Amino acid sequence: MSTSEPLPSWDPGEEAAALEYALFDPAYYLAQRPDAADTEDKSLVHYLQYGWREGVNPCPLFDVRFYLSQRPDVAAARVEPFLHYLRAGRAEGCQPHPLFDPTFYFSQRPELARSGVEPLQHYLEGGWREGLKPHPLFDVDFYLEQRPDVVEARLEPLRHYLAHGWREGTKPHPLFDPGFYLAHRPDVAEAGVEPLSHYLLAGWREWAWPHPLFNPTHRADYRVDPELPQSNPLLDYVMQSEEAGKDPHALFDTRYYLAQVEEMSGLPPLQHYLVEGWKQGHSPHPVFDSSFYVDHCHDIEARAPDPLTHYVTIGWRIGAWPHPLFNRELYLQQRPEVARQGVDPLAHYLTLGWRDDAKPHLLFEPIHYRSQCEGGELSIAPLVHYLSEGWKQGKRPHPLFDLAFYLSRYPAVAESGDEPLAHYVRSGWRERHWPHPLFNPDYYLEQRADLVMAGTEPLMHYVLRGDTEPGDPHPLFDTRFYLEEAGGTGGLPPLQHYVTEGWLAGRSPHPLFDPDYYIDRLKQTEPVAQEPLSHYLARGWHAQPHPLFDPAFYLRNFLGDEIGQKAPLLHYAESGWEAAADPHPLFDTSLYLDQHPDRARERTPLEHYVRRGWRDALRPHVLFDPAFYLAQCPESAGSNPLIHFLLHGRGDNKRPTAEDISGIIDRLIALGDLERAASLHAMLSTRSRAWARRGLVLPLRGLRSYAEEHGCLLKEFAAEETSIPETRCFGRVDDTLVAERLPGLSTFVAQIEGAVVLAGTKVVVTDDGTVLHDAAARHAHDPEIEIDASDLLPRVSGEQVLLNFDRRPVHRIEEGVLLTSECDTSYARWLLEALPAVAMLDSLPHLAEWPLLVRDDLPADFYRALYLANVKDRPVIRLRDRAAYQVGRLTIPSNVTLMTRRVAGSAGTTADFAFSRRWTCLAAETVQRRLAPAELPRQKLFATRRSAPHRLANNEQIEVLLARDGFMIEEFDRTSFDYAILRWSQSPTVVAAAGDCLANMIFSPKGSRLIVLTCDPSAPRTRHLRHLAGSLGHDICFVVGSREYTGCEDPADDDYTVAGQDVRSALKHIGALQALRDADL
């Protein structure tokens, strides 16, 4: 020791001094200077005389040199620092130790500052037991949680840390890791310096990292001078709320994290994640999925750190994936320099790699994704944008992953709130989920048994190998044919090339699907503005996909409604051809196979003919002779003669064969094959003798007037006055539609003897030659009214029509009830006319056993609905559509719903609408009672139909919006009637596009809230919906979108888009209505 200068003596008898020195720790002092004194009693004297001058600390929590560095005036005056602190320094806010901040300590208990208590002594005597922290970066509770031995020994944690804890790797704070700090500062470790104090005194100025997840240079706004930080960034982050909003690390997205957590407990976001969040399953970044990482990184032990810390320190080095959509191996294949540099590939992608459009996953195409964003540019990594918000906006991550399709096909995924592509990658593919309408995993794997054995995910295999290895992704995508058509795909899988480029260039995906022909067939009724094959499979079944495939003929003549929810061409390609089903009136499968018995079995007969058979002059049908036709049309040589005939020759009056076509058609009629006879007659424009009775001009009457005049009105029911309620509109039309009173509809039942009916219509011809048709008679003098039977009954005058069909009956029926009409194929008209008519018949007991006459080509759901409504179990007789039948005693129920259709642009009147609430509600109750649906939790419903003739163009975006709001998304094109009733009956809140699906509101609970999406609130069908909803006691409002102007004259028939904000406004409106209703109750 140095004793060269005499030092002032200390009088231990001063009581005040003895009290002030109560914090002196003799044992600690002697441990630093064992040569200082013989006994502990003399250690204080030694400290006062020599120790403080030599920088020896009087106790663990008073650092002499640190204190004097804060107070150079004290050092210059040669005043002993510990006594100065106790008498004056503490009151002036001086810190006795780098890890004890009196100002911060008192901020936790402001009343202590006012009491005059010495903070360090208070802390040591009991403050630590109350959980008071000595410093923002020393968390007492956190420290003790790590050291149960310290708790058991009742040791004060800060002194334990300074003496032992830091050497043993115990963390003083969730955001300071001593082991990590010393590993990155070997100079500090070699000097044996306590790391947190070093960080607070010097390390932060050198941009040292206090924790693997805290990068002080990550945010440029932490520093002003590029060389020196202006303040301790970690203290700023922990203490200042504005700093806590900044991202502390490239893999910690503060905004993303906060969106997951409801209560932060007053902690900075990163600290919350490290202490609580990761245990609750929260993820720190869109591209780091904590649960996925823990499940798939088997290196993590039970006592390992949080998943993100494990990843940035260990995981990326051992090849662990941070997220299902970040494939590190794929990324490193694209960026081999990253592996050479020893850099975390995810961090590299997030900072640099994305800018060069590097792919993070085989099923995430950055260029394709950016093309869907405004301006095609992004300021963040595309994958981050997609996972944060893009998928919720309906943006597709890859051309072969259709997000809206996936969510609508698998509603459980939408209900879970999981991001769809990650769901598919994690588990969906194992459950054989379809990622795209044109990628059928079952079909693809049937061709590749090796992939099934290896457990290979089919879509990724196709994306990686589809351009070089065999395997068609869908029965209607023929890879070999497409490659012949496209002449190469530029290295893209053929299907991806088709959906991104090929269809735009008019390439055909299959020999039996002609995109140009299909689009042309729909351009007048439903213009196609998307990839056509997907459009066909979703909603275009009724249209011809190829000149030689007639869906109406295929369904009518072979399978009718037995194919279920499947496009006719798809059914034919998969199995129909094997049953020798003819795809077209002029293609006879049996005849063709007889000519070509060695035809390859892997191709359908029609496909074989389209690709090769016509070149061999094979005859597709007895009524088409290729050689005879070519002799008439030599210019068609080199092209398929049958297709040429159908597209050109028929219009030029060229004959398909030298045989007598009329005779063949007559023979078909004699054999009872009326469908084929009718199809050939219409197609070949001949005039067979079987149609000789056409052209008769007959008188036209309404059913009621005729029945009253001839005394055959069985029963009449009183009219019920109804109304259209006041209705709110949002969007392009922001207005309130006024309420209207409507005249009631008088209903009745008539019975006529010896009448002829035309199946599939309301046309009845009596035995005295009178044509009965209510709509035609009611509007005989109004040219603005569109009559459904106008093709059968062209007007001659107001009282006469031209009979444009053969009224000679092909069958005779003894008695029956007429339930057919021109609108039988409309789901809404079937629910609102046919079923209520059955309910009306039930009120007449003597008709309980009369058979019901319906057309034979009704969809299966229509028959199911009729079965449920037919409580009397009346027999059902199916009539061939547009065939004439004579009925000995014919019972005809009147219309129970009146909805007049006017030509485009004509204004409707209240007389255009009428509705019988009585029969409709009775029918709905009957159906629900017989179905007895199980009670399910009430749920909000978005009812969508992709095959509707007028389409909601941004349907996918609205689906995503409503799914996020808890709506169940149901595509009712793909559901059974029973399921539809179940869903509607359990859904008091429904959003739906205007269309037939809304007729299901008759099954909704009374007082339901309906939001209807439309582009024309004044359209007749929209007015009818208001009427129907009001009569049933439902609240209804409209969201009015903008027309797409696809060529439809009538706005109500056009495609349209609606704004998501307008949908939200409507949701708030119906919520307010419900609140008022609840208040009234």
PDB file of C-alpha atoms in Angstrom, residues 725-728 988-990 1001 1004-1012 1025-1038 1066 1069-1074:
ATOM      1  CA  PRO A 725     -89.556  -2.257 -47.130  1.00  0.00           C
ATOM      2  CA  GLU A 726     -87.379   0.828 -47.089  1.00  0.00           C
ATOM      3  CA  THR A 727     -83.910  -0.352 -48.060  1.00  0.00           C
ATOM      4  CA  ARG A 728     -80.476   1.184 -47.544  1.00  0.00           C
ATOM      5  CA  PRO A 988     -78.822 -15.102 -39.202  1.00  0.00           C
ATOM      6  CA  THR A 989     -76.323 -12.874 -41.039  1.00  0.00           C
ATOM      7  CA  VAL A 990     -75.743 -13.498 -44.744  1.00  0.00           C
ATOM      8  CA  MET A1001     -83.599 -16.841 -47.506  1.00  0.00           C
ATOM      9  CA  SER A1004     -83.375 -18.308 -42.810  1.00  0.00           C
ATOM     10  CA  PRO A1005     -84.432 -17.561 -39.236  1.00  0.00           C
ATOM     11  CA  LYS A1006     -87.004 -14.776 -39.094  1.00  0.00           C
ATOM     12  CA  GLY A1007     -85.357 -11.401 -38.651  1.00  0.00           C
ATOM     13  CA  SER A1008     -82.140 -12.397 -40.423  1.00  0.00           C
ATOM     14  CA  ARG A1009     -79.861  -9.678 -41.783  1.00  0.00           C
ATOM     15  CA  LEU A1010     -79.060  -9.871 -45.494  1.00  0.00           C
ATOM     16  CA  ILE A1011     -76.448  -7.887 -47.428  1.00  0.00           C
ATOM     17  CA  VAL A1012     -76.905  -8.229 -51.183  1.00  0.00           C
ATOM     18  CA  LEU A1025     -85.381  -9.616 -53.424  1.00  0.00           C
ATOM     19  CA  ARG A1026     -86.511  -6.613 -51.379  1.00  0.00           C
ATOM     20  CA  HIS A1027     -90.089  -7.824 -51.646  1.00  0.00           C
ATOM     21  CA  LEU A1028     -89.199 -11.369 -50.648  1.00  0.00           C
ATOM     22  CA  ALA A1029     -87.034 -10.282 -47.692  1.00  0.00           C
ATOM     23  CA  GLY A1030     -89.629  -7.817 -46.431  1.00  0.00           C
ATOM     24  CA  SER A1031     -92.422 -10.373 -46.629  1.00  0.00           C
ATOM     25  CA  LEU A1032     -90.352 -12.872 -44.660  1.00  0.00           C
ATOM     26  CA  GLY A1033     -89.462 -10.330 -41.962  1.00  0.00           C
ATOM     27  CA  HIS A1034     -85.769 -10.031 -42.800  1.00  0.00           C
ATOM     28  CA  ASP A1035     -83.619  -6.883 -42.784  1.00  0.00           C
ATOM     29  CA  ILE A1036     -81.980  -6.297 -46.157  1.00  0.00           C
ATOM     30  CA  CYS A1037     -79.565  -3.761 -47.589  1.00  0.00           C
ATOM     31  CA  PHE A1038     -77.555  -3.518 -50.804  1.00  0.00           C
ATOM     32  CA  ALA A1066     -73.251  -2.416 -44.720  1.00  0.00           C
ATOM     33  CA  HIS A1069     -75.633  -0.875 -40.705  1.00  0.00           C
ATOM     34  CA  ILE A1070     -77.207  -4.272 -40.157  1.00  0.00           C
ATOM     35  CA  GLY A1071     -75.488  -4.484 -36.791  1.00  0.00           C
ATOM     36  CA  ALA A1072     -77.217  -1.222 -35.811  1.00  0.00           C
ATOM     37  CA  LEU A1073     -80.577  -2.586 -36.996  1.00  0.00           C
ATOM     38  CA  GLN A1074     -80.110  -5.651 -34.841  1.00  0.00           C
TER      39      GLN A1074
END
